[in-house]
Coordinates of C-alpha atoms in Angstrom, one line a residue:
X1 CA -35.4 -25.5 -23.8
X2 CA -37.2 -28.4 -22.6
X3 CA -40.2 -28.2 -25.0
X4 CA -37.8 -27.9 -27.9
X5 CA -35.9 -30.9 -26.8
X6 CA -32.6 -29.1 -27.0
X7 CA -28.7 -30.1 -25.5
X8 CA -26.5 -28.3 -24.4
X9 CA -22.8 -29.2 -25.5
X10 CA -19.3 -27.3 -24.3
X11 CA -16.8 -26.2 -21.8
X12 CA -17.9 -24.4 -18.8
X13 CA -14.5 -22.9 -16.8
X14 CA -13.5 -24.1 -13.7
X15 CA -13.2 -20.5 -12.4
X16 CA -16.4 -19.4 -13.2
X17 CA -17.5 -22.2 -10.3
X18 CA -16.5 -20.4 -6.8
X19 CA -17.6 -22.8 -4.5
X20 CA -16.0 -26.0 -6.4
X21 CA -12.7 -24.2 -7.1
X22 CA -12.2 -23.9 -3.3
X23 CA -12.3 -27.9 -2.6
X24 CA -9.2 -28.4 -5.8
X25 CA -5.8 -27.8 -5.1
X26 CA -5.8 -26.1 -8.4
X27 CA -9.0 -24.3 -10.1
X28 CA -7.4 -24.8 -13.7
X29 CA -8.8 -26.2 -16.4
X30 CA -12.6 -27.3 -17.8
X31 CA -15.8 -29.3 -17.4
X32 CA -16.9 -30.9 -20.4
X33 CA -20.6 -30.7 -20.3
X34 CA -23.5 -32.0 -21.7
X35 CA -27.1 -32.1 -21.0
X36 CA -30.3 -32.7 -22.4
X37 CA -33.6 -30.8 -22.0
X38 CA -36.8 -32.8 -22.4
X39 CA -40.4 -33.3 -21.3
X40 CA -41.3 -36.2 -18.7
X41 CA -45.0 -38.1 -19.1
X42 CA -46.3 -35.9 -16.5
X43 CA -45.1 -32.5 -18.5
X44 CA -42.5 -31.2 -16.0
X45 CA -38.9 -30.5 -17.2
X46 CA -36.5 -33.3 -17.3
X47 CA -32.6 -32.7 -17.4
X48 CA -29.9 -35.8 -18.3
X49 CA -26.9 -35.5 -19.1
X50 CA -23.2 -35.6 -17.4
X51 CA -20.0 -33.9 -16.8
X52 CA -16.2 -34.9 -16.6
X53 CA -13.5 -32.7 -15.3
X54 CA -9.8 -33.6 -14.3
X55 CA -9.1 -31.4 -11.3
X56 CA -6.9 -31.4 -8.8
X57 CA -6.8 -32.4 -5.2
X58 CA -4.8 -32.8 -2.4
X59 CA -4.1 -36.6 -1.4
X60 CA -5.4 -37.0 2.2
X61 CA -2.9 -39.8 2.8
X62 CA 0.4 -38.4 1.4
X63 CA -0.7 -34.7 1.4
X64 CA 0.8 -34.3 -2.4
X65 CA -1.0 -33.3 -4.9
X66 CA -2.2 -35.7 -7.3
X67 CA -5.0 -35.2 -10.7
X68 CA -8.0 -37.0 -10.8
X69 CA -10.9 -37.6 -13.5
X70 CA -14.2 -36.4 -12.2
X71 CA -17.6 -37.6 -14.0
X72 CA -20.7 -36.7 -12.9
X73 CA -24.0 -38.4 -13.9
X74 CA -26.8 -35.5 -14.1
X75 CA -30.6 -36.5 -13.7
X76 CA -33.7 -34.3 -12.7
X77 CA -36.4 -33.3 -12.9
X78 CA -37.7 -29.8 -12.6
X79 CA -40.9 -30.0 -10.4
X80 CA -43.4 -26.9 -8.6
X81 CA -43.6 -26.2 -4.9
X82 CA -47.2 -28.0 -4.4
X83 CA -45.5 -31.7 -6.1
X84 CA -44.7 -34.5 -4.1
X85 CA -41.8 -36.5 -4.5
X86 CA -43.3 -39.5 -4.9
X87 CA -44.7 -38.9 -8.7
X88 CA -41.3 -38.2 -9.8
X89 CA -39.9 -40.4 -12.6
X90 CA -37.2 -43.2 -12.9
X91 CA -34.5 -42.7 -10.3
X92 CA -34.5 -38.9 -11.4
X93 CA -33.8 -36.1 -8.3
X94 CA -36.4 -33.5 -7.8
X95 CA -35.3 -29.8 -8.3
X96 CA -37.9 -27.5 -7.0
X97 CA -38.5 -24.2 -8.6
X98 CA -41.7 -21.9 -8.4
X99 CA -39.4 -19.8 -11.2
X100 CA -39.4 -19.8 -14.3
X101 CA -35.9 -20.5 -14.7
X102 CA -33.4 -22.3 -13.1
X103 CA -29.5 -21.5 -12.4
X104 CA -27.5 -24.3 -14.3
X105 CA -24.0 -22.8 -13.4
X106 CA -25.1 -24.0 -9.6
X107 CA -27.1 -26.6 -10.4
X108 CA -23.7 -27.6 -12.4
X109 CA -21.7 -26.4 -9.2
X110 CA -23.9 -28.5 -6.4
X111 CA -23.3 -32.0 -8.6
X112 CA -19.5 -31.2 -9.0
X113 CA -19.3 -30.7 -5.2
X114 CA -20.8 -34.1 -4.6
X115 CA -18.9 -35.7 -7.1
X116 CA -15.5 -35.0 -5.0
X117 CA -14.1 -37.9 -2.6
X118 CA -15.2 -37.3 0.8
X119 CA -11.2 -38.3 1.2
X120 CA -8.9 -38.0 -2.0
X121 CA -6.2 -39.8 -2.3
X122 CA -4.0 -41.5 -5.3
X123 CA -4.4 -45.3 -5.8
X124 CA -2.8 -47.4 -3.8
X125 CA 0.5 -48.1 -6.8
X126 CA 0.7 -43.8 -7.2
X127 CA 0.9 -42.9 -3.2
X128 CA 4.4 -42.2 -2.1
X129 CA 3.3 -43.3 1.2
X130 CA 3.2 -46.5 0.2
X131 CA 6.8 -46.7 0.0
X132 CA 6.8 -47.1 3.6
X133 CA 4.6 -50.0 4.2
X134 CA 4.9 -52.8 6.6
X135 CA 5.6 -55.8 4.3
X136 CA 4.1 -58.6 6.5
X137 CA 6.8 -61.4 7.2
X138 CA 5.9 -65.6 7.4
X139 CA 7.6 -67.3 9.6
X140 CA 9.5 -70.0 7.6
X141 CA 7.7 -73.4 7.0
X142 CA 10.4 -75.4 8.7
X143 CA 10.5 -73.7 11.8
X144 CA 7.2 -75.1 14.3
X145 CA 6.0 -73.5 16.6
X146 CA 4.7 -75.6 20.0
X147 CA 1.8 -74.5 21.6
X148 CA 2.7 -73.9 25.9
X149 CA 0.1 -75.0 27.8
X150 CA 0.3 -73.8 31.4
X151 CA -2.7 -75.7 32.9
X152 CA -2.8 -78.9 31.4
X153 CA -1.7 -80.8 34.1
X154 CA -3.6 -79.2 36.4
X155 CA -6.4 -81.3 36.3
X156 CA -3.8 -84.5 37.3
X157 CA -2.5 -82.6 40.1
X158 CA -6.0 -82.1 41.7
X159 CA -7.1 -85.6 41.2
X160 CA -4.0 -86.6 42.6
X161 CA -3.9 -83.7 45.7
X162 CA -7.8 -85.4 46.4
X163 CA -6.4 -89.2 46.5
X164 CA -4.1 -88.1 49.0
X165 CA -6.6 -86.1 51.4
X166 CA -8.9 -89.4 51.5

């Protein structure tokens, strides 16, 4: 694929990803894929591309469930064993493989996984748990508040106390 400089364009199911279904509240619906197979300068496999899903999660705060638009920026680079990581190009992610081929259902699967919030929850104006919020009150303007200080005479009173003693 990637010395014919092909791309791959569709719908992959939901429910044809195990692992990721589990983490939704519902394993309905699509990802819309696509990805692009090249060669890097050095000859090793390159593969770009993204994928957007709208799934649906349970909202850590409220604990409703709520749908929210996944997109997930795809960039590696498909390198041997024996490679370090340190000739890869751009800001592209290593995939090792001593194969011949690689599994893009999990590569597809491990992105999605790390593309969920580490805590979902709805924005702040869709939470129903918002309804419940302390408003914060200000004290009216007119009203001044005098500041008590308990030891501010002390200082006269000693002064005074040590005139008497001498």
């Amino acid at each position: 694929m990637a010395s014919q400089a092909q791309v791959l364009k569709g719908a992959v199911p939901i429910s044809q990803l195990p692992r990721f279904g589990e983490m939704l509240a519902e394993a309905d619906g699509d990802i819309d894929l696509v990805l692009a197979f090249s060669r890097g300068k050095q000859g090793r496999t390159q593969i770009r591309g993204s994928a957007q899903a709208a799934v649906g999660l349970i909202c850590q705060k409220c604990l409703q469930p709520f749908r929210q638009i996944l997109n997930c920026v795809i960039n590696f680079e498909v390198v041997g064993s024996d490679v370090g990581y340190d000739q890869l190009e751009d800001a592209a992610d290593a995939i090792v493989c001593d194969d011949k081929e690689i599994s893009l259902t999990v590569l597809l699967e491990d992105e999605l996984i790390m593309s969920v919030p580490m805590i979902p929850r709805h924005t702040v104006t869709q939470c129903p748990s918002n309804e419940y919020r302390r408003v914060d009150l200000e004290l009216p303007v007119d009203e001044v508040k005098t500041t008590h200080r308990p030891f501010a005479g002390l200082a006269a009173a000693m002064k005074k106390k040590d005139n008497q003693e001498s």
